[in-house]
CSV table of C-alpha atoms in Angstrom, one decimal:
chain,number,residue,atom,x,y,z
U,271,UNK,CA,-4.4,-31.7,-5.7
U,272,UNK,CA,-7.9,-30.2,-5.9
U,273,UNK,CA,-10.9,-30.6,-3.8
U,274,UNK,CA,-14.3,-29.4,-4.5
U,275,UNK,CA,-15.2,-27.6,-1.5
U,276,UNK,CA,-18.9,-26.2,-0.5
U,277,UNK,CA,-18.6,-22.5,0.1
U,278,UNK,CA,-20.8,-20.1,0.3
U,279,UNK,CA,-21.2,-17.9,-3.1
U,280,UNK,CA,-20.9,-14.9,-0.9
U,281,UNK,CA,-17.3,-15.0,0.3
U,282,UNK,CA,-15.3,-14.9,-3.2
U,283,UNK,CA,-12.7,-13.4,-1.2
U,284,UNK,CA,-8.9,-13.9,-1.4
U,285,UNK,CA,-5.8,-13.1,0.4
U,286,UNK,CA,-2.0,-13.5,-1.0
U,287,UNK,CA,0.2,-13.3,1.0
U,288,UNK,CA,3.9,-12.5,0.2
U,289,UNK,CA,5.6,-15.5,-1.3
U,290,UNK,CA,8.9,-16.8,0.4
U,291,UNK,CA,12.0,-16.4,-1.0
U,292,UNK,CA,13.2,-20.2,-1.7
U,293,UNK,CA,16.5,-18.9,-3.4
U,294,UNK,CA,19.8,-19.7,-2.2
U,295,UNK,CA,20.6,-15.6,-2.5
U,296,UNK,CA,18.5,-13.8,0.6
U,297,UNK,CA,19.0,-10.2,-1.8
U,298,UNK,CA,16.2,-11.8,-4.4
U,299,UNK,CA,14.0,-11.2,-2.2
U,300,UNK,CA,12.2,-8.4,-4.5
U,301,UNK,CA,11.9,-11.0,-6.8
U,302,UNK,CA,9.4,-13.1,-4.7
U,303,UNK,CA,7.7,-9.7,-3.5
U,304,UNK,CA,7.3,-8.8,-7.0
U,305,UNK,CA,5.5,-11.9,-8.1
U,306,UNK,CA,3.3,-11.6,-5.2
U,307,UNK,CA,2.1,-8.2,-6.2
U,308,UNK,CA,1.9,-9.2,-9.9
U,309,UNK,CA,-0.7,-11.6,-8.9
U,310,UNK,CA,-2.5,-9.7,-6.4
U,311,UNK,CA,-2.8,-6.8,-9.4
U,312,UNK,CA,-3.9,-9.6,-11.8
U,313,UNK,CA,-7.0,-10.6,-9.5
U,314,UNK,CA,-8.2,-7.5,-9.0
U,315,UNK,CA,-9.4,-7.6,-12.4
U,316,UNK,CA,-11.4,-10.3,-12.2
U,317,UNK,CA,-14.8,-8.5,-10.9
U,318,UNK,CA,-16.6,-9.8,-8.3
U,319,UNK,CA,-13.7,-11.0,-6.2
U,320,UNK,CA,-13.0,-9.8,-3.1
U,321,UNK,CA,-8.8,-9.2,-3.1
U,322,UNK,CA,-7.3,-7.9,0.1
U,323,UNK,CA,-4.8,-5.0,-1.1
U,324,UNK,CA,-0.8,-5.9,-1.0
U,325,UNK,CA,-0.4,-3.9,2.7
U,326,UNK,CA,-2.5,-5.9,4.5
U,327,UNK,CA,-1.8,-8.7,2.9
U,328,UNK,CA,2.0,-8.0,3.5
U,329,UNK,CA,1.0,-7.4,6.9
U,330,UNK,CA,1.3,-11.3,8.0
U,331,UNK,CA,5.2,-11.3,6.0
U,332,UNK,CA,7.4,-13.4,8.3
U,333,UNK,CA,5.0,-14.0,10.5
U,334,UNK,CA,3.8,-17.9,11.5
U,335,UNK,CA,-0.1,-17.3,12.1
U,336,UNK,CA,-2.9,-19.7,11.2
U,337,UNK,CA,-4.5,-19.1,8.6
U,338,UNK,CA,-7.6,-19.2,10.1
U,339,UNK,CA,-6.4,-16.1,12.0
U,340,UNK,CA,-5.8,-14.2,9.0
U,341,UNK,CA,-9.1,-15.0,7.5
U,342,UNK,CA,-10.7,-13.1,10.4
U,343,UNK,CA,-8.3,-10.2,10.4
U,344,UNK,CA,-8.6,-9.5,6.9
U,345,UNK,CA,-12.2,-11.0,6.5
U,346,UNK,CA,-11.6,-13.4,3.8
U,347,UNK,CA,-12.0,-16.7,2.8
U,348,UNK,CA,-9.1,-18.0,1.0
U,349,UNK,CA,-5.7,-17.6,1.7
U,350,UNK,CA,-2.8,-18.4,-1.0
U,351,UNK,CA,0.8,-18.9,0.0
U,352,UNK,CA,3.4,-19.4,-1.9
U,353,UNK,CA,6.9,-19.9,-2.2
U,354,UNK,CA,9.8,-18.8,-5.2
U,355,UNK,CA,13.3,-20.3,-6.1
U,356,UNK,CA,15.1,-18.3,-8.4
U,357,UNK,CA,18.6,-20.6,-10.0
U,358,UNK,CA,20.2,-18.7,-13.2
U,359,UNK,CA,17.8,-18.7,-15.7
U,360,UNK,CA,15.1,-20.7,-14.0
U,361,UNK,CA,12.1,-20.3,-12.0
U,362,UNK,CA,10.3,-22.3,-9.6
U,363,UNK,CA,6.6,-21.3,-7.9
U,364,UNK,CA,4.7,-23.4,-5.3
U,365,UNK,CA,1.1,-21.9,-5.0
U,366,UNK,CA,-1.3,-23.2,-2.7
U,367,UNK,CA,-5.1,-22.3,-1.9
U,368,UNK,CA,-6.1,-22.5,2.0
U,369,UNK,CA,-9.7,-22.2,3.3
U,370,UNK,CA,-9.3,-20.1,6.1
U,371,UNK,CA,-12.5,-21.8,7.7
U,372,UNK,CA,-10.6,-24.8,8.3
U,373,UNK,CA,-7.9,-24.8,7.3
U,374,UNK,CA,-7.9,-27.0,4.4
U,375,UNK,CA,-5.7,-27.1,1.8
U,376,UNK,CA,-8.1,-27.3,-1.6
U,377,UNK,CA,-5.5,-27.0,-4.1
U,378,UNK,CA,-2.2,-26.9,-5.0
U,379,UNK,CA,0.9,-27.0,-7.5
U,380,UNK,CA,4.3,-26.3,-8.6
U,381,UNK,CA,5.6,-24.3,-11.6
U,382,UNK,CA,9.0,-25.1,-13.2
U,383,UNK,CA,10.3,-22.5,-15.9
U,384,UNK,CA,12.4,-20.6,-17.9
U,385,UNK,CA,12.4,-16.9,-16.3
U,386,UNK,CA,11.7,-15.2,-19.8
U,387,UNK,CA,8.7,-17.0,-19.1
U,388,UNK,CA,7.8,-15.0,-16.2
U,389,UNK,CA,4.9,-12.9,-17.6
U,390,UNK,CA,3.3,-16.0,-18.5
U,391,UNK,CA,3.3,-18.1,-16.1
U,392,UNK,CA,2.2,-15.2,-13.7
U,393,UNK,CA,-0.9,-15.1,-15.9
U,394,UNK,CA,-1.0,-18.6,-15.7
U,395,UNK,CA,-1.0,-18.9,-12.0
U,396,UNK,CA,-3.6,-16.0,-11.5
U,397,UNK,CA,-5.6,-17.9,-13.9
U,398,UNK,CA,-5.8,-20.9,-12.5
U,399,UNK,CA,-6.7,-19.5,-8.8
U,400,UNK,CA,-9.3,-17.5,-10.3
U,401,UNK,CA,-10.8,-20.5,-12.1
U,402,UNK,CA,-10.5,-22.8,-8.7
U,403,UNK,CA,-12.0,-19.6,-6.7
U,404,UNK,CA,-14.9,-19.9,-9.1
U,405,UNK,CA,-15.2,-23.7,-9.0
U,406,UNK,CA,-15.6,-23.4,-5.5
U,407,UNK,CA,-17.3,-20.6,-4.3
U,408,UNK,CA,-19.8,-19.8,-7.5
U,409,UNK,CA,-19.6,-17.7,-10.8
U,410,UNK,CA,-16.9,-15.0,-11.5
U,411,UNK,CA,-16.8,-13.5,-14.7
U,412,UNK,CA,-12.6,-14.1,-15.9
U,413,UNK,CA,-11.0,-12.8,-18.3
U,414,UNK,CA,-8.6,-15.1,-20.9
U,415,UNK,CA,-5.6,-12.8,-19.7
U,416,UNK,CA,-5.3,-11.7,-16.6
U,417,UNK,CA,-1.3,-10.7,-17.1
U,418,UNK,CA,0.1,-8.6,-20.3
U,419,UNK,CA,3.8,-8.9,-20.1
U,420,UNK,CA,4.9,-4.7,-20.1
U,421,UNK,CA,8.1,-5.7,-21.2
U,422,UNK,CA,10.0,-8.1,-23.8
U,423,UNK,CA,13.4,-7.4,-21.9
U,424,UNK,CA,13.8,-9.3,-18.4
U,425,UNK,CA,16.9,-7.4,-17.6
U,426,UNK,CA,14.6,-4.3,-17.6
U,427,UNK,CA,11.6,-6.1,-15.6
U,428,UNK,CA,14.6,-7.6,-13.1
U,429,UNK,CA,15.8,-3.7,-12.5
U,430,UNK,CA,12.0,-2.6,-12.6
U,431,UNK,CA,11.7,-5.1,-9.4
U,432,UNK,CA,14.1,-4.3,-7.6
U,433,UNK,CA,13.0,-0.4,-7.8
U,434,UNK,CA,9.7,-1.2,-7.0
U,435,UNK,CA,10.7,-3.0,-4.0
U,436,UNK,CA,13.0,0.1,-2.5
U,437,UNK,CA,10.1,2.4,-3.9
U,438,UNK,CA,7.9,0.6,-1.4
U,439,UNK,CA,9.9,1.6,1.1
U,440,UNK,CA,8.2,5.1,1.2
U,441,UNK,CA,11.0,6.8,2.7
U,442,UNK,CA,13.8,8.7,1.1
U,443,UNK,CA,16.8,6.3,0.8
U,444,UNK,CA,14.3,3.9,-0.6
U,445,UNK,CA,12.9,6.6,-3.2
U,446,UNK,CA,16.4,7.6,-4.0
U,447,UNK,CA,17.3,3.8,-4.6
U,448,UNK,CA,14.0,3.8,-6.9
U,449,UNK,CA,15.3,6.4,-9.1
U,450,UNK,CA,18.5,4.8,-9.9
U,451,UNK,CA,17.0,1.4,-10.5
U,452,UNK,CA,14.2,2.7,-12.6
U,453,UNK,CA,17.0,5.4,-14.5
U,454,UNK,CA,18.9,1.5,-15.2
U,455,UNK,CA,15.7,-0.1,-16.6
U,456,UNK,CA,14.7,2.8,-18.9
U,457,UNK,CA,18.0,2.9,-20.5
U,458,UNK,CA,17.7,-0.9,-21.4
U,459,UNK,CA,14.0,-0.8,-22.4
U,460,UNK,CA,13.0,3.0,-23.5
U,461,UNK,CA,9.5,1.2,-24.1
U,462,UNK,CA,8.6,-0.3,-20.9
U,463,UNK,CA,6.1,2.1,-19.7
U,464,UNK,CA,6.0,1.4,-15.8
U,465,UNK,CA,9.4,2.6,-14.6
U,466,UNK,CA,8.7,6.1,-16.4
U,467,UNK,CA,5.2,6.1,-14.0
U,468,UNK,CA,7.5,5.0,-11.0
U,469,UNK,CA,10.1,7.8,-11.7
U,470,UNK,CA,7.5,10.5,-12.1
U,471,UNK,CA,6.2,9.2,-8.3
U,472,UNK,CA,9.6,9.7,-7.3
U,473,UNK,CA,10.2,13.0,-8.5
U,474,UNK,CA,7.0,14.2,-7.4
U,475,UNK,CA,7.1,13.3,-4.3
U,476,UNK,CA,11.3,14.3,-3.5
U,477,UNK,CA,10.2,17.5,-5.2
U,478,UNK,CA,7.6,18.2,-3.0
U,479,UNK,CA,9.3,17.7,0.0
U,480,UNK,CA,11.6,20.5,-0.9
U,481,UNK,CA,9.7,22.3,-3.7
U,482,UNK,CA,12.3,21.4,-6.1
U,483,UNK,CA,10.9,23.1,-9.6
U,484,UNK,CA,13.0,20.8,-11.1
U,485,UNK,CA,12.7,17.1,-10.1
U,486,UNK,CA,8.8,18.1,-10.4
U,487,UNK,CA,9.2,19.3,-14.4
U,488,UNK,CA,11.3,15.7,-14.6
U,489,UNK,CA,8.1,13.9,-12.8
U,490,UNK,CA,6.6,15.9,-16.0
U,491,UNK,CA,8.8,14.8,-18.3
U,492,UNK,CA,8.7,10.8,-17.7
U,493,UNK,CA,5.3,11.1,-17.1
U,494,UNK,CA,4.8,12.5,-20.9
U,495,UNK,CA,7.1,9.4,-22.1
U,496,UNK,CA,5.2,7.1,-20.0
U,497,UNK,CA,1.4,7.7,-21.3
U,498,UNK,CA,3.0,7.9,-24.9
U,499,UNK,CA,3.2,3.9,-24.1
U,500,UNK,CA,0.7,3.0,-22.2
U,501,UNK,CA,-2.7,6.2,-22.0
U,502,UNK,CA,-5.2,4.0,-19.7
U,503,UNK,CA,-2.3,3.4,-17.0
U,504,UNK,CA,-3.8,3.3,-13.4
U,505,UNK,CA,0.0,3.7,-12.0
U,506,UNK,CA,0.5,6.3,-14.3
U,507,UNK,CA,-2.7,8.5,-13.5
U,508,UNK,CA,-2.0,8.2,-9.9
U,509,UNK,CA,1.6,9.8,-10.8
U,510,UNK,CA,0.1,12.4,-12.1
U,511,UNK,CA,-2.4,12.8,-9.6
U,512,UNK,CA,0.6,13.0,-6.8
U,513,UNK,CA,2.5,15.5,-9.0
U,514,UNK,CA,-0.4,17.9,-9.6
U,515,UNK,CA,-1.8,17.0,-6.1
U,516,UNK,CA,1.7,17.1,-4.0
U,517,UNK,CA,3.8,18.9,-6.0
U,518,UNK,CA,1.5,21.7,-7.9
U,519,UNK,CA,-1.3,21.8,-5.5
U,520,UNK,CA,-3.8,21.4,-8.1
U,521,UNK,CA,-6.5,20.3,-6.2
U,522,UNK,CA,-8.7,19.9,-9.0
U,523,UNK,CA,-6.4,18.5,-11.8
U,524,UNK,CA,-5.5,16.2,-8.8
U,525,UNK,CA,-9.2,14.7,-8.3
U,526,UNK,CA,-9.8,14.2,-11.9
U,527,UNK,CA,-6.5,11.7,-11.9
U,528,UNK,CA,-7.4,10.0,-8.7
U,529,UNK,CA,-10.2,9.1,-10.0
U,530,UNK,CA,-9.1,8.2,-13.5
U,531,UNK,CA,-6.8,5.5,-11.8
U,532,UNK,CA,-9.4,4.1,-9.8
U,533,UNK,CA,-11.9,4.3,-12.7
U,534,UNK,CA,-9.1,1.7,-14.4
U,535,UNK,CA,-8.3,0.1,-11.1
U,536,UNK,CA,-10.9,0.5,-8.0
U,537,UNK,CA,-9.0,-2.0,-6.3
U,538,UNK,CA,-5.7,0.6,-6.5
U,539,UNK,CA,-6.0,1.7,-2.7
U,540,UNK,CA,-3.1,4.3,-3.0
U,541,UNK,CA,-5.1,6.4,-5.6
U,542,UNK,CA,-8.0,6.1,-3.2
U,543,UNK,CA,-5.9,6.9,0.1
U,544,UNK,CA,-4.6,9.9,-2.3
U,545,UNK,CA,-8.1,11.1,-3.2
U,546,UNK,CA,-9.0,10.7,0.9
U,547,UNK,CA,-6.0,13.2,1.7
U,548,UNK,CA,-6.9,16.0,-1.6
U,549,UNK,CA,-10.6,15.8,0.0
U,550,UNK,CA,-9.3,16.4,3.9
U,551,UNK,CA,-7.1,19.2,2.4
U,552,UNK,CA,-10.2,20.9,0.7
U,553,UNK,CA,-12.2,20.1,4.0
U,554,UNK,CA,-14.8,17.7,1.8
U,555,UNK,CA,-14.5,15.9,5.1
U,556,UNK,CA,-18.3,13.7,4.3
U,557,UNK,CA,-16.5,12.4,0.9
U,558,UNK,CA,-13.1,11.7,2.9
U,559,UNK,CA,-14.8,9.4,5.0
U,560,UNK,CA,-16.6,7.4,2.7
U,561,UNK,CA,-13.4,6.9,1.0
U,562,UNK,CA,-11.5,6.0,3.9
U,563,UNK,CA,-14.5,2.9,5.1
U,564,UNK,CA,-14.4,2.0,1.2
U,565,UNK,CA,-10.2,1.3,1.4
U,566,UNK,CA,-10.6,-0.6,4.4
U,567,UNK,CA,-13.0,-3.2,3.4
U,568,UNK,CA,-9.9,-4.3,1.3
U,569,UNK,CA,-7.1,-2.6,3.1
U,570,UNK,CA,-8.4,-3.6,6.8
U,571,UNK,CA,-4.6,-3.5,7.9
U,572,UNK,CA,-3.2,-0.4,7.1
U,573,UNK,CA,-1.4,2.2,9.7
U,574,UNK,CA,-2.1,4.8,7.2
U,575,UNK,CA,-5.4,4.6,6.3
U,576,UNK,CA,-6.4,4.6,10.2
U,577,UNK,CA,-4.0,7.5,10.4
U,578,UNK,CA,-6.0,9.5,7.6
U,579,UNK,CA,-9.2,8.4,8.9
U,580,UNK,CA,-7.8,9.7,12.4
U,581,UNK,CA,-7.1,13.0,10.7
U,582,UNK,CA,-10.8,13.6,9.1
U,583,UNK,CA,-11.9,13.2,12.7
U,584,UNK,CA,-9.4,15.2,14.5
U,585,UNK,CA,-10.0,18.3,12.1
U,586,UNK,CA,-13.9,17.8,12.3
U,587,UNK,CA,-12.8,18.3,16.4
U,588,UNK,CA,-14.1,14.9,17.1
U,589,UNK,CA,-10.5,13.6,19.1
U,590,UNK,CA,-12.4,11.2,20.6
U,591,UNK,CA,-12.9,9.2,17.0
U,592,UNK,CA,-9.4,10.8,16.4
U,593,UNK,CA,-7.9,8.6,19.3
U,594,UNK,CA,-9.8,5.3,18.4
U,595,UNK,CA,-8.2,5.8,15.1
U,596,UNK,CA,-4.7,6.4,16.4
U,597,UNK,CA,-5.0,3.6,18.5
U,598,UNK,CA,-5.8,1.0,15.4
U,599,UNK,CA,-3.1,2.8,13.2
U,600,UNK,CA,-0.4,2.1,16.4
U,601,UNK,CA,-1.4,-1.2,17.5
U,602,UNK,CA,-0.4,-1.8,13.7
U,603,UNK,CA,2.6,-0.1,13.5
U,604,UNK,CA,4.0,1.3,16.6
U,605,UNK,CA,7.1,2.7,14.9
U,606,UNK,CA,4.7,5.0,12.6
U,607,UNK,CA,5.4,8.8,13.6
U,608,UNK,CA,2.5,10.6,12.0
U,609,UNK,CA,-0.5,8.6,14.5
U,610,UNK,CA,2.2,9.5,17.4
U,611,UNK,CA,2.2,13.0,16.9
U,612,UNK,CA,-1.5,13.6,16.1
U,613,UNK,CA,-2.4,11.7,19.3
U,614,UNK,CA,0.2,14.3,21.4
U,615,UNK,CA,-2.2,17.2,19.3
U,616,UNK,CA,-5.2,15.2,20.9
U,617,UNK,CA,-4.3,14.7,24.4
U,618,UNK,CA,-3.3,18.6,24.7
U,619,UNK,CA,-6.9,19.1,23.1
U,620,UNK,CA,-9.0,16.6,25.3
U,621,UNK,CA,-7.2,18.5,28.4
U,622,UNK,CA,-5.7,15.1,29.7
U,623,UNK,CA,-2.4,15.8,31.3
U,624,UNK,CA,-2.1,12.5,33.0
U,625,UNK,CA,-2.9,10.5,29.9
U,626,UNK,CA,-0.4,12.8,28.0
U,627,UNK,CA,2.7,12.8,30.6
U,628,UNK,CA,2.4,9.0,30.6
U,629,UNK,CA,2.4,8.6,26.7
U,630,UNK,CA,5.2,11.3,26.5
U,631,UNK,CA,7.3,9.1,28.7
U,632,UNK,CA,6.5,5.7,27.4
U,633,UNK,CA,7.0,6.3,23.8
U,634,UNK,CA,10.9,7.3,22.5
U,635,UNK,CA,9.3,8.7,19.0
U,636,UNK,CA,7.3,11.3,20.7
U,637,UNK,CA,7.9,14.5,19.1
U,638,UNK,CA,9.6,16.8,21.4
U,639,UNK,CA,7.8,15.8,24.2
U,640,UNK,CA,9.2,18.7,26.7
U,641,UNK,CA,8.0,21.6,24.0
U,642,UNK,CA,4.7,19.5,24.1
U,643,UNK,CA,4.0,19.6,27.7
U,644,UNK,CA,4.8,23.4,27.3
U,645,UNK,CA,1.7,23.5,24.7
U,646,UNK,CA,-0.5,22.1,27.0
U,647,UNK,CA,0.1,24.6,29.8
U,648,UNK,CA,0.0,27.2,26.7
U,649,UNK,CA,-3.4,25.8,25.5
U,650,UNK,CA,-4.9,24.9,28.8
U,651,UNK,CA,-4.1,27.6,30.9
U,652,UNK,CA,-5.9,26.6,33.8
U,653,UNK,CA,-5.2,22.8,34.2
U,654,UNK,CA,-3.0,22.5,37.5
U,655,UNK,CA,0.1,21.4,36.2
U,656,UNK,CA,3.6,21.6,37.1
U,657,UNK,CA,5.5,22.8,34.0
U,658,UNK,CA,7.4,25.9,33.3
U,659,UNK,CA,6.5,27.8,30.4
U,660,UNK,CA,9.0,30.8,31.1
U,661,UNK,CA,11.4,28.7,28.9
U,662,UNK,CA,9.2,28.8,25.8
U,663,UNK,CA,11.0,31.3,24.4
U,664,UNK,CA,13.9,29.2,24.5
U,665,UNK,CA,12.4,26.5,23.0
């Protein structure tokens, strides 16, 4: 179906959100999540639309909110949703536009295919929203491809999925589930570019945790075999970026590939969240900032970008901004460990005891909360309180 419906030119502004799994397997559920990204990366190139970036999109996964809701939160006007079976060697995609100022359903339809078909139809679908976005909310300049299939071998893009979707964990099984995936798909496909850009993030970032010299020469290495395929990249730029950012401390070489990946993507909020966190490091705290307001027109729902913001104010000394921060990044993820901390840092630096002893006891993930009551004595030496700091050198 497709209805013709009068919106203002103004707000050519989509989110997608992630695409149910319709398959009878619950495990192919990277499959859906890949698609989902797949198409939010293919609208992004269409300039002058508005697309809200896969975390905050992803954001609203599993969740049962109106629609009208999420247009507000995210501050779009269109909404699609979506659903994906995956049978054998078959696909099927249900896509649907929703106006988010009523609710409306303005268009809608179902894709049957062959999987090698994949890249395709992706394109196909991404095509066909973009055109219906511009038939209903004014001109947008599309390209005749939105989607180039990276790879010929779906065995390879299957295994490239799957390592995406434990990559997007961010933590360090998932990273070390990436690596094996994406080891798997470069041995079936040497000349698939993106899973030698997803290994050198890997090995980066493990090798800066430990300053491993040599899982950060192998980020070197598949990085090297992964711009012999593919030299304008955006993924693989922002590789490189996080090796010579993370793992070298190049601060300069750093910023020039930050910003070569948002030069070929400005939509690509990780390489702009990366170049927020080189400029805190070097103390440009006025470019940080501008950064940081630019993600979140796009990115309005992310823990870490509130958490990086947080951290521009709380080094400028400004924990009052700091907190206001932290309290965003929390009330979005209450689990995340980074906003808890800093806000401990805070409270011992706005001298507020009370405030502090209550959080301390309220929230399991504080860090070390005794040895943080201890630092408050420590940095507020005159504050009242009753806590013994004779065990410190215990601690």
């Amino acid at each position: 179906m497709s209805n013709h419906l009068p919106m203002s030119s103004s707000n050519k502004s989509i989110a997608v959100l992630p695409f149910v799994n319709m398959s009878a397997d619950p495990e192919n559920e990277y499959f859906s999540d890949g698609i989902t990204e797949e198409i939010i990366n293919a609208l992004t190139t269409v300039k002058g639309l508005k697309v809200i970036a896969r975390t905050s999109s992803f954001a609203f996964k599993n969740k049962n909110i109106d629609v009208r809701t999420i247009g507000g939160q995210l501050g779009v006007s269109t909404v699609l949703e979506g659903s994906v079976r995956k049978f054998k060697k078959r696909v099927r995609i249900t896509a649907q536009l929703i106006s988010t100022n009523d609710g409306t359903h303005f268009w809608s339809k179902n894709f049957d295919r062959n999987l090698e078909d994949i890249f395709a139809l992706q394109d196909e679908i991404s095509l066909l929203i973009a055109d219906q976005i511009r038939e209903n909310f004014g001109h947008l300049n599309i390209q005749e491809h939105l989607i180039e299939a990276p790879t010929q071998n779906m065995e390879a893009y299957n295994l490239y999925l799957k390592g995406r979707y434990q990559h997007l964990m961010w933590d360090g099984p998932g990273i070390a589930n990436a690596v094996e995936l994406y080891e798997q798909c470069v041995a079936i496909d040497p000349s698939f570019a993106l899973p030698y850009f997803g290994l050198a993030y890997c090995y980066a970032m493990s090798g800066s945790w430990g300053n491993n010299k040599g899982l950060l020469q192998m980020s070197e290495e598949k990085l090297s075999k992964g711009f012999k395929l593919d030299k304008q990249s955006y993924v693989g730029n922002f590789s490189k970026a996080t090796l010579s950012f993370w793992g070298q401390w190049d601060f300069i070489k750093g910023q020039k590939y930050f910003l070569k990946a948002i030069e070929f993507n400005p939509s690509y909020t990780e390489a702009e969240e990366g170049l927020c966190e080189l400029y805190t490091a070097v103390g440009y705290f006025e470019k940080a900032h501008w950064h940081t307001d630019n993600i979140l027109k796009i990115n309005p729902l992310s823990p870490n970008h509130y958490f990086t913001k947080a951290n521009i104010h709380y080094l400028n000394e400004d924990y009052t901004k700091a907190l206001e921060c932290i309290e965003t990044s929390l009330s979005i993820n209450p689990g995340f460990t980074h906003p808890i901390a800093l806000k401990q840092l805070c409270l011992i630096l706005t001298k507020d005891y009370e405030k502090l002893n209550d959080f301390l006891d309220k929230t399991p993930l504080a860090e070390r909360p005794e040895e943080c009551r201890v630092l408050y004595k420590l940095v507020n030496p005159d504050d009242k309180i009753d806590v013994d700091i004779s065990r410190v050198s215990s601690m």
